[in-house]
Amino acid sequence: MSPAAIPATVRIGTVSDMAPLVEKTLRDVAALGGGAPELTDEALEAARARFAEELDQTFAAGAAEVEQSMQRTLPKGVKLLPLEASREGLVVTSVTTFEVDDLRVLPILQMAFEPGQPRRRPFEAFTVTVEDGAVTIEGMPPPMALEGPEDELRAQALRLALEIEVPVLESNATSSRRAGDGTHLEWRFDGAQLRARSAADRGWVQARLQR
């Protein structure tokens, strides 16, 4: 490990509400079949229950495959921790955690969310610079999975977190707290920010750490 390296735990979490997508799919199917797009509460509830069960089965079956795929592209000095997912109704929270030997690998970290999906670089727009005895991290939150109308329906929130043991000189984190011998910084972005096309409306991540 380089003397200037700053080890950290990097965590990225997405919150998706699948209920609007389920309802849209049912209405589209009804319209294609010539039926009325109006759906009863009973039909919607039954569809939500079926979809919730499918979500659990999909994660259980696909988590290992996604982890293996991500492991193959990890840069040197990066460890992938087990993927996490929880569900409340049709609101799904997924968390991917990396342990990195040096924060400067952030821009090249790759992630995948489902088997067969292309990997993405969530921190590709980030810069990590070392100057005047400090490390500065800056970047725009990634538009995670906002590639089409269906994705826009379900995106609810994104959380980025860093756990580091070096002193934090300044940051614009949504929250900051002690974590063991270090500091936990977390940035939270809501669905409106994730759907924003304007960079100014997407928010910004900034932290300056003592080298």
Coordinates of N, CA and C in Angstrom, one line a residue, residues 13-14 25 27 41 78 104 135 180 198 202 210:
G13 N -25.9 2.3 -2.0 CA -27.2 1.7 -1.8 C -28.3 2.3 -2.7
T14 N -29.1 1.5 -3.2 CA -30.2 2.0 -4.1 C -31.5 1.6 -3.4
T25 N -47.4 -2.2 -15.8 CA -47.3 -3.4 -16.6 C -48.7 -4.1 -16.7
R27 N -51.6 -2.6 -16.5 CA -52.5 -1.7 -17.4 C -52.1 -1.9 -18.9
D41 N -58.8 -3.3 -7.0 CA -57.8 -3.3 -5.9 C -57.3 -4.8 -5.7
V78 N -8.9 -4.1 -4.0 CA -10.3 -3.9 -3.7 C -10.9 -5.2 -3.3
R104 N -8.3 6.3 -4.3 CA -8.1 6.7 -5.6 C -8.6 5.7 -6.7
V135 N -6.5 15.1 0.6 CA -7.1 14.3 -0.5 C -8.5 14.9 -0.6
G180 N -16.4 3.5 14.8 CA -15.1 2.8 15.3 C -14.1 3.9 15.5
S198 N -30.5 18.0 -15.4 CA -29.6 19.1 -15.2 C -28.6 18.7 -14.1
R202 N -28.8 17.6 -9.8 CA -28.4 16.2 -9.4 C -27.7 16.2 -8.0
Q210 N -7.7 14.6 5.5 CA -6.2 14.8 5.8 C -5.4 13.6 5.3

